[in-house]
Coordinates of C-alpha atoms in Angstrom, one line a residue:
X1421 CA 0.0 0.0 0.0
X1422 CA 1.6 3.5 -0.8
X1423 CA 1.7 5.7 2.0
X1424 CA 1.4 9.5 1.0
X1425 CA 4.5 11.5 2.0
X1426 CA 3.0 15.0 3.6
X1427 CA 4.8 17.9 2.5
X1428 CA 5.7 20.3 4.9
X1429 CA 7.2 24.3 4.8
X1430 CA 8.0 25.8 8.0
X1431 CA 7.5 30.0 8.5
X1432 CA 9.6 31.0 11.9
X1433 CA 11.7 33.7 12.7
X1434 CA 13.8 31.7 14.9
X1435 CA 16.7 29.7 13.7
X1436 CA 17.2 27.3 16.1
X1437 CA 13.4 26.4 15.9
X1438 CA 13.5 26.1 12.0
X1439 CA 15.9 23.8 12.5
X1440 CA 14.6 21.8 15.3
X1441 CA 11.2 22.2 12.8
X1442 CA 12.7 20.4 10.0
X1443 CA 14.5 17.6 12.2
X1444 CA 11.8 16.6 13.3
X1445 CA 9.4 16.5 10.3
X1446 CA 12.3 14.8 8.3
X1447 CA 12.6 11.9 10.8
X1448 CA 8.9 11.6 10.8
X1449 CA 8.5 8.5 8.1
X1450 CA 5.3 9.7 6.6
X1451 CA 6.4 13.4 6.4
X1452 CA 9.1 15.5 4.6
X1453 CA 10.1 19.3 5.2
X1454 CA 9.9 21.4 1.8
X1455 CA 11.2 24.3 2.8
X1456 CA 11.9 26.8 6.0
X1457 CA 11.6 30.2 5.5
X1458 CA 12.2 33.3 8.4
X1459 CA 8.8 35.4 7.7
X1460 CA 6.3 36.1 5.0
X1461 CA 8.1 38.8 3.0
X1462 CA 8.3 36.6 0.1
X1463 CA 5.6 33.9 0.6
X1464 CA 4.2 33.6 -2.9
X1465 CA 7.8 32.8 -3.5
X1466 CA 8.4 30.3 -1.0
X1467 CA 5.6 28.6 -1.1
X1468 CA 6.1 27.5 -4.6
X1469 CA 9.4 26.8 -4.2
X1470 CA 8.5 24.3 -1.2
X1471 CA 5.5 23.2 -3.2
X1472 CA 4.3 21.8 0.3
X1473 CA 1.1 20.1 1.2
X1474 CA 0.7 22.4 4.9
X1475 CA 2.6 25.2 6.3
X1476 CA 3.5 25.1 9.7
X1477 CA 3.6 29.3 10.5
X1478 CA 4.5 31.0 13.5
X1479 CA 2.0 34.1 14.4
X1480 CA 4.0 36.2 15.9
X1481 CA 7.1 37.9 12.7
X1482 CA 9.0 40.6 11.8
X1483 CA 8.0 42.4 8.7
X1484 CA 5.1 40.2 7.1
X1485 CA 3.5 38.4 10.1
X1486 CA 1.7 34.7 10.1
X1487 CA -1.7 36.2 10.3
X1488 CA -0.9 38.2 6.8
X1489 CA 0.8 35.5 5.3
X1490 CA -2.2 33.6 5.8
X1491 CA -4.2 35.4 3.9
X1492 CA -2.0 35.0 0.9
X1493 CA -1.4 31.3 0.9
X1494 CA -5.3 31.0 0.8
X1495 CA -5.5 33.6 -1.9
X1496 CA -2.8 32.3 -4.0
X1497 CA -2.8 28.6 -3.1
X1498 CA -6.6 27.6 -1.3
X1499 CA -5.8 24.1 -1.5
X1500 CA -2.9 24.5 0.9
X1501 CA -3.2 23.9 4.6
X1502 CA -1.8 26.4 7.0
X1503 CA -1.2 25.3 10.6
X1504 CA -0.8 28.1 13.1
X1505 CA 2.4 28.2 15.7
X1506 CA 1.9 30.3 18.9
X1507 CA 3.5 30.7 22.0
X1508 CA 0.7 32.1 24.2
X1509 CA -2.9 31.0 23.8
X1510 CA -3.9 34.3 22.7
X1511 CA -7.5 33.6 22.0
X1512 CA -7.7 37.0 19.9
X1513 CA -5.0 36.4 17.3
X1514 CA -5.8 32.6 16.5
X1515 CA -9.2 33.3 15.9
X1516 CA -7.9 36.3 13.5
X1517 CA -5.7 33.5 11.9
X1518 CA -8.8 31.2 11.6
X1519 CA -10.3 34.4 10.0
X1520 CA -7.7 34.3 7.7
X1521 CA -8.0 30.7 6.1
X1522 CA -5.8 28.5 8.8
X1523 CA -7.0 25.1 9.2
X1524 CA -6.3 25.4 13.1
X1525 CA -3.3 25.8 16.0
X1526 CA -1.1 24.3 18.2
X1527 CA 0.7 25.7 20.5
X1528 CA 4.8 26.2 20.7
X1529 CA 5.4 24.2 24.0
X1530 CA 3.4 21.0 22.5
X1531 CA 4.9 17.5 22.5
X1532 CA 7.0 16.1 19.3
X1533 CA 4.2 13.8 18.5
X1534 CA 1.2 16.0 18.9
X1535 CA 2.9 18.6 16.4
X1536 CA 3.2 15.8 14.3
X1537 CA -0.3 14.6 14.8
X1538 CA -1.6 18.3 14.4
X1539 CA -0.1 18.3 10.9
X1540 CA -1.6 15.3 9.9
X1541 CA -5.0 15.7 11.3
X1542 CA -5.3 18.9 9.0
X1543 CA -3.9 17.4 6.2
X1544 CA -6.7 14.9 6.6
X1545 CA -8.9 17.7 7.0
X1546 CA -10.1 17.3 10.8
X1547 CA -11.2 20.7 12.8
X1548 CA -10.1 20.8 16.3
X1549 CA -11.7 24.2 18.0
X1550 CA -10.7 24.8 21.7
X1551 CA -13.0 25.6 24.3
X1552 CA -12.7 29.2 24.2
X1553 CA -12.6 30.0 20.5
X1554 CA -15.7 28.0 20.6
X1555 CA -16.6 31.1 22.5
X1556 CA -15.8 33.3 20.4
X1557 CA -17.5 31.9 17.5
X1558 CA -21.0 32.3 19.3
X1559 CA -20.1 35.7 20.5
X1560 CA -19.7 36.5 17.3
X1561 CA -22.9 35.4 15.5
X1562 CA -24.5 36.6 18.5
X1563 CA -23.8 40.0 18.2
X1564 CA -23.6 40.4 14.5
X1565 CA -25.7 39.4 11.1
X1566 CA -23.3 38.9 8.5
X1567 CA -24.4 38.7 4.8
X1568 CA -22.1 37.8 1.8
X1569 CA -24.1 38.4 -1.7
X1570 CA -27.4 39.6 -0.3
X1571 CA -27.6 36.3 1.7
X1572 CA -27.0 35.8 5.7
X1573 CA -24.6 33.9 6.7
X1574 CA -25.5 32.2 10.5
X1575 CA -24.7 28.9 12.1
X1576 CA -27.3 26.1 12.2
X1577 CA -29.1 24.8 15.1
X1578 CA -26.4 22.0 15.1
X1579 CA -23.4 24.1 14.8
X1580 CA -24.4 26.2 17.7
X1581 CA -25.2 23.3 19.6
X1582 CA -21.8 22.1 19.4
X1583 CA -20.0 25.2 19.7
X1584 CA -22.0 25.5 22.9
X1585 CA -20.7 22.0 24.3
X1586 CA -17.1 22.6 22.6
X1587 CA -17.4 25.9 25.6
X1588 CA -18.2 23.6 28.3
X1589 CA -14.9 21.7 27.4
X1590 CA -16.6 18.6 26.0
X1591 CA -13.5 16.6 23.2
X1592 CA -15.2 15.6 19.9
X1593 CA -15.6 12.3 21.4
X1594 CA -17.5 13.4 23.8
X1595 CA -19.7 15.9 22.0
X1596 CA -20.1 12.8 19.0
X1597 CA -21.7 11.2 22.3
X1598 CA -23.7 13.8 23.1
X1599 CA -25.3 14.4 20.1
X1600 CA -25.7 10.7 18.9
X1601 CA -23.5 11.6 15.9
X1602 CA -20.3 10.2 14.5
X1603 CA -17.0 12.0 15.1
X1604 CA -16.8 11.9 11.6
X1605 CA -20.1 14.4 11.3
X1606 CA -18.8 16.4 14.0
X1607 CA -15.6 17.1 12.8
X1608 CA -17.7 18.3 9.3
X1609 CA -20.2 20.8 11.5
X1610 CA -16.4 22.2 12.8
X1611 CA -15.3 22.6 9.0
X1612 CA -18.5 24.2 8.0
X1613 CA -17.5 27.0 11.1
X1614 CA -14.6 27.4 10.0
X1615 CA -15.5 27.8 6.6
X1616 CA -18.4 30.3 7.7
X1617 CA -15.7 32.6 9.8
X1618 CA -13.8 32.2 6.4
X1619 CA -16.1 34.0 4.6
X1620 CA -14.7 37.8 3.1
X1621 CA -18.2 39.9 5.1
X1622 CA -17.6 37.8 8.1
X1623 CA -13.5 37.5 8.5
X1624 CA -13.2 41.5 7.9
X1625 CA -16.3 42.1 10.8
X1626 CA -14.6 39.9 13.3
X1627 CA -11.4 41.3 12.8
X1628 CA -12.9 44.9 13.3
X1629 CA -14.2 43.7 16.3
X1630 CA -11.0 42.1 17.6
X1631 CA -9.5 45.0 16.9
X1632 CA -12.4 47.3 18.6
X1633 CA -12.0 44.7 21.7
X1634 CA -15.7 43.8 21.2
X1635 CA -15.3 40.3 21.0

């Protein structure tokens, strides 16, 4: 059976963790680092020179930062997954990032193997959604009706069912369970969030608000 080889480019402004970054995906046997690159100045660029299959991207970099760099992989290259590197759970710039196009986050301090497991799961296209971006979410759609071409955009009953139980710090196991649904469907209702937060009306109205503090 042939095992797909995940290609991976790595955006950090630190050496030492580029390095460490590319180590560690190399001696992974599924996975193969592409590229490393210190910010986003030239992303277009890099990311066709690494031709990779998700980018690993720090949040926080000089001159063209994660969140912006973002943004331009998804314009340029949709099909490309960005994972999101951060060192703080700062709740306000990885929903910005979520905004943006990224498939999701981990944080700087993780394990080896749940970095590695992060990149695979949004390779394969799973969601994860913490707790208190869950929050967020609601907030949002709470205090807001977005529309995109004449039409609202809202969460369903389901979503927002979810969401709610993702707040009260349920796993997707354990809001599959709840809901009498596979992890499977679950895991799509998370997509179809993310997807929804994706969307140009409501990415630049969250944003504003992030910035405006009203979320």
């Amino acid at each position: 059976m042939n095992v797909t080889t995940i290609r991976v480019a790595v955006f950090d402004d630190n050496a030492y963790r580029r390095d460490s970054l590319s180590m560690l995906i190399n001696a992974s046997p599924h996975m193969t680092c592409t590229g490393t690159f210190f910010d986003c100045s030239n992303v277009i660029t890099d990311i066709r020179k690494a031709d990779p299959d998700v980018v690993l991207m720090d949040i926080d970099m000089p001159n063209v930062n994660g969140i912006e760099g973002v943004k331009i992989i998804k314009v340029n290259f949709p099909k490309i997954q960005v994972l999101m590197q951060t060192v703080y759970e700062d709740d306000n710039k990885i929903f910005a990032s979520i905004c943006a196009g990224a498939s999701g986050y981990i944080l700087k301090k993780s394990p080896p193997a749940q970095l590695l497991q992060a990149i695979e799961d949004v390779y394969n296209g799973d969601a994860a959604m913490t707790a208190s971006i869950a929050k967020k979410v609601l907030t949002a759609f709470q205090k807001n009706v977005f529309f995109e071409n004449n039409e609202e955009v809202e969460l369903t009953g389901r979503e927002k069912e979810i969401l709610n139980l993702l707040v009260k710090g349920y796993t997707r196991k354990m809001v599959a369970s709840a809901c009498n649904l596979s992890i499977h469907t679950v895991n799509t209702h998370i997509k179809n969030v993310y997807e929804k937060l994706q969307v140009n009306s409501v990415s630049e109205a969250v944003v504003k608000a992030l910035n405006q503090k009203l979320l």
